[in-house]
JSON list of C-alpha atoms in Angstrom, two decimals:
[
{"chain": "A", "resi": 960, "resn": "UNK", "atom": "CA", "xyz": [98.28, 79.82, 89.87]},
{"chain": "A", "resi": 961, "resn": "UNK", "atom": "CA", "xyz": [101.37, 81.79, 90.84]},
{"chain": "A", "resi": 962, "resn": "UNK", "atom": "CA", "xyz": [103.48, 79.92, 93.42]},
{"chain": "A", "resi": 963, "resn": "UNK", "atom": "CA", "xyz": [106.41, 82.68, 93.67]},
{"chain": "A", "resi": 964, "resn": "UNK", "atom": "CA", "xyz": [105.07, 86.70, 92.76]},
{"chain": "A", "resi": 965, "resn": "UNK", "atom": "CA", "xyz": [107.61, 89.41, 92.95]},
{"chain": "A", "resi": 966, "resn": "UNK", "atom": "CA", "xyz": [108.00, 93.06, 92.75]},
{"chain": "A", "resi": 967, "resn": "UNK", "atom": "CA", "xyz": [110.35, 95.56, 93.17]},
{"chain": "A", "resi": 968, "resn": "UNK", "atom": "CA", "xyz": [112.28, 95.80, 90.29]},
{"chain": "A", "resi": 969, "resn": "UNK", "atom": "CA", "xyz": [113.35, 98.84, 88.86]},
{"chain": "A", "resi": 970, "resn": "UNK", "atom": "CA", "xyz": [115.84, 101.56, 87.62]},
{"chain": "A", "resi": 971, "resn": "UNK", "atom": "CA", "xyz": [118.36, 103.26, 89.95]},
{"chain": "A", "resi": 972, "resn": "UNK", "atom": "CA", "xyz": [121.88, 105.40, 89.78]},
{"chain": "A", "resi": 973, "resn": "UNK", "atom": "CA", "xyz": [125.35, 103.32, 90.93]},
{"chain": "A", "resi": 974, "resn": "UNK", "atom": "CA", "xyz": [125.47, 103.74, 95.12]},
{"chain": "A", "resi": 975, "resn": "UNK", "atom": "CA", "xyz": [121.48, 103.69, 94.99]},
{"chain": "A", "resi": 976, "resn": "UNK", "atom": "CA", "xyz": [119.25, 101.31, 96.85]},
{"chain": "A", "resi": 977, "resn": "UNK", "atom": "CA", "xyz": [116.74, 99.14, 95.93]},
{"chain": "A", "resi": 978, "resn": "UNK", "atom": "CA", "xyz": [114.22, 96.18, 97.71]},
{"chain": "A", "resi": 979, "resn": "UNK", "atom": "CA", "xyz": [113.08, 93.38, 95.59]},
{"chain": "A", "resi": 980, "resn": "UNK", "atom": "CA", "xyz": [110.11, 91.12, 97.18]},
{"chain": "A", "resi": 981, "resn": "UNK", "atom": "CA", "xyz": [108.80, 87.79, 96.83]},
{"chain": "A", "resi": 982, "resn": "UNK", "atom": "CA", "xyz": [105.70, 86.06, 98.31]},
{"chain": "A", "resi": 983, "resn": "UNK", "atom": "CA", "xyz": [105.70, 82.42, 98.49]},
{"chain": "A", "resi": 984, "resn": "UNK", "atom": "CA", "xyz": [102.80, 80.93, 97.74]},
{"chain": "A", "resi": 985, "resn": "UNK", "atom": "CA", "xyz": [104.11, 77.12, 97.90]},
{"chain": "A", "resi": 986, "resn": "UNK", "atom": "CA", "xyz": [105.32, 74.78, 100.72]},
{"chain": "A", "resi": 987, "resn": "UNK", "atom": "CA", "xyz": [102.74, 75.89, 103.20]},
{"chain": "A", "resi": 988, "resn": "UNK", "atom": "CA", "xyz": [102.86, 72.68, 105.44]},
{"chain": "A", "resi": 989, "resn": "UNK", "atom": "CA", "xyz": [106.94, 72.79, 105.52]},
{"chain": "A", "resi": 990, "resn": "UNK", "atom": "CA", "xyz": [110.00, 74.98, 106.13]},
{"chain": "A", "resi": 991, "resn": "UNK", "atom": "CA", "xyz": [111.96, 76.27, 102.72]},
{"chain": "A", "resi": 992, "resn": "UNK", "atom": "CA", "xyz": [114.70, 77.59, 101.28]},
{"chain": "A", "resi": 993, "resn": "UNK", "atom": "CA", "xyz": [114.23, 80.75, 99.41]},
{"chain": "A", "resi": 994, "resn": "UNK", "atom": "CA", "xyz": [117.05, 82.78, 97.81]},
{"chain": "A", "resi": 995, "resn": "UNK", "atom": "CA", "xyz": [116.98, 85.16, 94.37]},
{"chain": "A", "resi": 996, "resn": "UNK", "atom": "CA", "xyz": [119.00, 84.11, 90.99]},
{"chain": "A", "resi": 997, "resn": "UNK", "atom": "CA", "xyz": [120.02, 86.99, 88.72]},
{"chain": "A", "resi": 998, "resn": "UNK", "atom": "CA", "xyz": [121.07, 86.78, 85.00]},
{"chain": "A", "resi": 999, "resn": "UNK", "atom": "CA", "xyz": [122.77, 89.73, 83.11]},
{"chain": "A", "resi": 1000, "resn": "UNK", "atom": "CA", "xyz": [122.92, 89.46, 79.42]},
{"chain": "A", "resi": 1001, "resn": "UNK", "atom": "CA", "xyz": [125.39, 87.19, 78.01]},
{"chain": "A", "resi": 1002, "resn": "UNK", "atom": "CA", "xyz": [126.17, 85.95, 81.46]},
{"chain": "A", "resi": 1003, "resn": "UNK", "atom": "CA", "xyz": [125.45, 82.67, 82.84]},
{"chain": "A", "resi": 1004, "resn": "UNK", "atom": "CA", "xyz": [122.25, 82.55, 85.42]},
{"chain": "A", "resi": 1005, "resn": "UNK", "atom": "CA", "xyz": [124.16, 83.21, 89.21]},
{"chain": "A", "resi": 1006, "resn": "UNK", "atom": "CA", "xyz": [123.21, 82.52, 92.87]},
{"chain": "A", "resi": 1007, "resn": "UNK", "atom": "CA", "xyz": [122.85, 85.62, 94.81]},
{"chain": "A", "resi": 1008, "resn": "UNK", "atom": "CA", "xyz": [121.35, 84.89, 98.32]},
{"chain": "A", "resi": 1009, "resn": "UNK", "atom": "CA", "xyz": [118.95, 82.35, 99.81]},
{"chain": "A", "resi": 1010, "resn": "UNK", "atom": "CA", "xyz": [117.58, 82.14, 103.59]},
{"chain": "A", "resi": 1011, "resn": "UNK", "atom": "CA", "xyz": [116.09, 79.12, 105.26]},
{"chain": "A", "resi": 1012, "resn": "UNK", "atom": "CA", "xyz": [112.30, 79.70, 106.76]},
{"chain": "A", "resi": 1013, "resn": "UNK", "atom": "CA", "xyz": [112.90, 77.88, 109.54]},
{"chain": "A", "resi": 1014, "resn": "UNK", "atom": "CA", "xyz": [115.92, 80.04, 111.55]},
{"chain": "A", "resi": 1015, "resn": "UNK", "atom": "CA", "xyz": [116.60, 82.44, 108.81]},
{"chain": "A", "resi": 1016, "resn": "UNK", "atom": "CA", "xyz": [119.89, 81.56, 108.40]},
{"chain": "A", "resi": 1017, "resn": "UNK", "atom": "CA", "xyz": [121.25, 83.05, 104.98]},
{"chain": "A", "resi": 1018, "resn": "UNK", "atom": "CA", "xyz": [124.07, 82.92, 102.68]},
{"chain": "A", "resi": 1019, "resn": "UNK", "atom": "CA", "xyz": [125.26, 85.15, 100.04]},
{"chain": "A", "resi": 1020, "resn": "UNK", "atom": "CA", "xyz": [128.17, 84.92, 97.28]},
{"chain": "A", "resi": 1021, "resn": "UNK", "atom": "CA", "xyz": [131.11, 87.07, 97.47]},
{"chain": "A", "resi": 1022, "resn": "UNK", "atom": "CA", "xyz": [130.41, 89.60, 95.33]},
{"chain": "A", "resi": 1023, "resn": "UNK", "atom": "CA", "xyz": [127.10, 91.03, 97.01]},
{"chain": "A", "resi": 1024, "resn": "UNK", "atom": "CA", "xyz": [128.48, 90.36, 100.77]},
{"chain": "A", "resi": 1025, "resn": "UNK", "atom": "CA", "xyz": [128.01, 93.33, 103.10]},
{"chain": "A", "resi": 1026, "resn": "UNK", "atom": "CA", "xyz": [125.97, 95.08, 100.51]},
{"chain": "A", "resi": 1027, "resn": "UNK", "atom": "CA", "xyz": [122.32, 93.07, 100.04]},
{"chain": "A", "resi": 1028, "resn": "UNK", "atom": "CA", "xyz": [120.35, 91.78, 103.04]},
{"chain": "A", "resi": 1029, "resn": "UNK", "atom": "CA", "xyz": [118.10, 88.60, 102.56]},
{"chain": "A", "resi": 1030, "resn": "UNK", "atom": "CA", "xyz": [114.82, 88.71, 105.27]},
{"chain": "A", "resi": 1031, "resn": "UNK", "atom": "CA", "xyz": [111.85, 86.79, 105.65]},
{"chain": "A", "resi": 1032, "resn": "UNK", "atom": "CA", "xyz": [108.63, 87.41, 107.24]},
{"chain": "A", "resi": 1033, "resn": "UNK", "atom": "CA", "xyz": [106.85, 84.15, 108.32]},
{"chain": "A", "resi": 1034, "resn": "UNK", "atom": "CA", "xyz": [103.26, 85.88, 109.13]},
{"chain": "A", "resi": 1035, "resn": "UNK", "atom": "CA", "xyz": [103.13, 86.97, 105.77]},
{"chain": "A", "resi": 1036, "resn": "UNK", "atom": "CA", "xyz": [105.80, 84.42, 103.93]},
{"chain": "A", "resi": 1037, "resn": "UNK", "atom": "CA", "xyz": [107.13, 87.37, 102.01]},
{"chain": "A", "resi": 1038, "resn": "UNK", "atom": "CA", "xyz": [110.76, 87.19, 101.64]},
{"chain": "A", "resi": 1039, "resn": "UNK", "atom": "CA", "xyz": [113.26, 90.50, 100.87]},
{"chain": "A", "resi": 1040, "resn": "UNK", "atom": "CA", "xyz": [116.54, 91.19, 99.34]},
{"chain": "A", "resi": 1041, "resn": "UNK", "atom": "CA", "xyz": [117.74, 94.83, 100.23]},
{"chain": "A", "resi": 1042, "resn": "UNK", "atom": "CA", "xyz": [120.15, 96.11, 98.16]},
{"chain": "A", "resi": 1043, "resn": "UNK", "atom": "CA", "xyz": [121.97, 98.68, 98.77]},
{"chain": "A", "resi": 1044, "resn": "UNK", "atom": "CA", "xyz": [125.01, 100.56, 96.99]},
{"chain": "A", "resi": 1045, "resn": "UNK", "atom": "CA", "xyz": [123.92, 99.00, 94.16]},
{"chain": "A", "resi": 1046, "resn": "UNK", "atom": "CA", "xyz": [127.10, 99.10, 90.89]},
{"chain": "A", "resi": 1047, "resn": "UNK", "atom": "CA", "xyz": [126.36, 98.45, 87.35]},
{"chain": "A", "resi": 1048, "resn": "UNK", "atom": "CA", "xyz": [127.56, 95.14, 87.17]},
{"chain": "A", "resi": 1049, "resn": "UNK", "atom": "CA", "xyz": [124.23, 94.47, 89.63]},
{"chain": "A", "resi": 1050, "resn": "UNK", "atom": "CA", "xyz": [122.06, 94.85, 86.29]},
{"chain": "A", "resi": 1051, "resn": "UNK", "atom": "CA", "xyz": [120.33, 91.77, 85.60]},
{"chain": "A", "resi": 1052, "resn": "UNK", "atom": "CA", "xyz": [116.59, 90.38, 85.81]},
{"chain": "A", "resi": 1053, "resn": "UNK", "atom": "CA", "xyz": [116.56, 88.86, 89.26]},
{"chain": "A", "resi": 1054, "resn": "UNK", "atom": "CA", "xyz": [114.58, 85.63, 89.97]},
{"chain": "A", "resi": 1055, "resn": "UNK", "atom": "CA", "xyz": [113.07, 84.69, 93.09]},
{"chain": "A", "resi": 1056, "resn": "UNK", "atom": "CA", "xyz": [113.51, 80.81, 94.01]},
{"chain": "A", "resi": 1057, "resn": "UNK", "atom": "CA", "xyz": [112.21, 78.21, 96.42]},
{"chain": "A", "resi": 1058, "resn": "UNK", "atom": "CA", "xyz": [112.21, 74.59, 97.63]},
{"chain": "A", "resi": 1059, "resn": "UNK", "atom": "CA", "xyz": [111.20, 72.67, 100.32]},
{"chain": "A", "resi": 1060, "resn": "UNK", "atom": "CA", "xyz": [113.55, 71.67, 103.28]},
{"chain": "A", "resi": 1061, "resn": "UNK", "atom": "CA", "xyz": [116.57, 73.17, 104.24]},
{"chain": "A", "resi": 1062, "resn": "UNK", "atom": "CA", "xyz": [118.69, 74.92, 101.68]},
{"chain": "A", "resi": 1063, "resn": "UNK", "atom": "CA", "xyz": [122.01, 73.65, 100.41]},
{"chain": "A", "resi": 1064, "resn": "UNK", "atom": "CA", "xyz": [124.68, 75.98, 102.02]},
{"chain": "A", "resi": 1065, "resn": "UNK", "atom": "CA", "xyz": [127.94, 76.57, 100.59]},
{"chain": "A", "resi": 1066, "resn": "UNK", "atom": "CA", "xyz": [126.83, 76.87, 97.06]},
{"chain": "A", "resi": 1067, "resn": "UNK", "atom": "CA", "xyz": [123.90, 78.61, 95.80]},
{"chain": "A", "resi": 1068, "resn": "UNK", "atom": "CA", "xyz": [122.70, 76.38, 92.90]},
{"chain": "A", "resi": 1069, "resn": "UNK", "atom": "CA", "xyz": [119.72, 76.65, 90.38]},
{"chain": "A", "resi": 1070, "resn": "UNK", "atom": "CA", "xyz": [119.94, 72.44, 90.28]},
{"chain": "A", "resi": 1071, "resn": "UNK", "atom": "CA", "xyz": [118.62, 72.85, 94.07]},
{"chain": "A", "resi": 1072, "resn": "UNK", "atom": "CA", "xyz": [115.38, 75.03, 93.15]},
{"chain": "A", "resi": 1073, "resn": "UNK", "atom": "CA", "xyz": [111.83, 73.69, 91.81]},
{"chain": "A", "resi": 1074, "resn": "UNK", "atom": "CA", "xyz": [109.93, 76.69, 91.97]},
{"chain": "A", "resi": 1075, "resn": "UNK", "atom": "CA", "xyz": [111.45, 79.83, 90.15]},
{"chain": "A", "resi": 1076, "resn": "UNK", "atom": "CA", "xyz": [109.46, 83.45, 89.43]},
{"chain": "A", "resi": 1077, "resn": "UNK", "atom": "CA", "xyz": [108.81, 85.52, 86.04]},
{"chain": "A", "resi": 1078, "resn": "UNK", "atom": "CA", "xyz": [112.19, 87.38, 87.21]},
{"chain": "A", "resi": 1079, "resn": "UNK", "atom": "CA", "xyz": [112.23, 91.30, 88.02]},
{"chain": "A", "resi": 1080, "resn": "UNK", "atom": "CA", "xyz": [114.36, 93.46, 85.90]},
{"chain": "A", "resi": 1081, "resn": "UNK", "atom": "CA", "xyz": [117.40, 95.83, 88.06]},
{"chain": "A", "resi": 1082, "resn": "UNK", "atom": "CA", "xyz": [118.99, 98.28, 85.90]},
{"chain": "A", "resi": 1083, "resn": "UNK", "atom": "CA", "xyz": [122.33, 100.12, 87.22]},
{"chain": "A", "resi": 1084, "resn": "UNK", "atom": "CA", "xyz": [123.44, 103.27, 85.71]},
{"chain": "A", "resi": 1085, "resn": "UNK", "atom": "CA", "xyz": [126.80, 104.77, 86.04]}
]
């Protein structure tokens, strides 16, 4: 049984936009941290967002600041990650994450995440 199902993955020019999803299908009696993980070939896996279901307080590293927006919609417990002038060096296969509790701010680790997706692939031309 899928605990984590994503979609929105895709192919798009540099400055393009693009909306990955994620239902989560685990934690249902308790608040959780949900975030995405991306990994470009070669590279080592990296932290990219992650929002707490309980206020919806986010946090994003440095490099995707002011350009991709992490949302969550309790009703249907689908989470987003908007992102929007996309550059090549945004090509990876993204991973949508989740845990229970409160997230871990200040550092986006994969240590801090039990339940990861099948990853969506983002592809970046110049």
């Amino acid at each position: 049984e899928e605990q984590l199902v994503e979609s929105g993955g895709g192919s798009v020019q540099a400055g393009g936009s693009l909306r990955l999803s994620c239902v989560v299908y685990e934690y249902i009696y308790s608040s959780y941290c949900t975030g995405w993980f991306r990994q470009a070939p070669g590279k080592e896996r990296e932290g990219v967002a992650q929002l707490w279901s309980y206020n919806n307080q986010t946090e994003y590293v440095d490099s995707v600041k002011a350009r991709f927006t992490i949302s969550h919609d309790s009703a249907t417990r689908t989470q987003y990650l908007l992102m929007n002038n996309l550059e090549p060096e945004d090509t990876a296969v993204y991973y949508c994450v989740a845990d229970s509790g409160s997230c871990r701010w200040g550092v986006i680790r994969t240590q801090d995440f039990h339940t990861w997706g099948h990853g969506t692939q983002v592809t970046v031309s110049s």
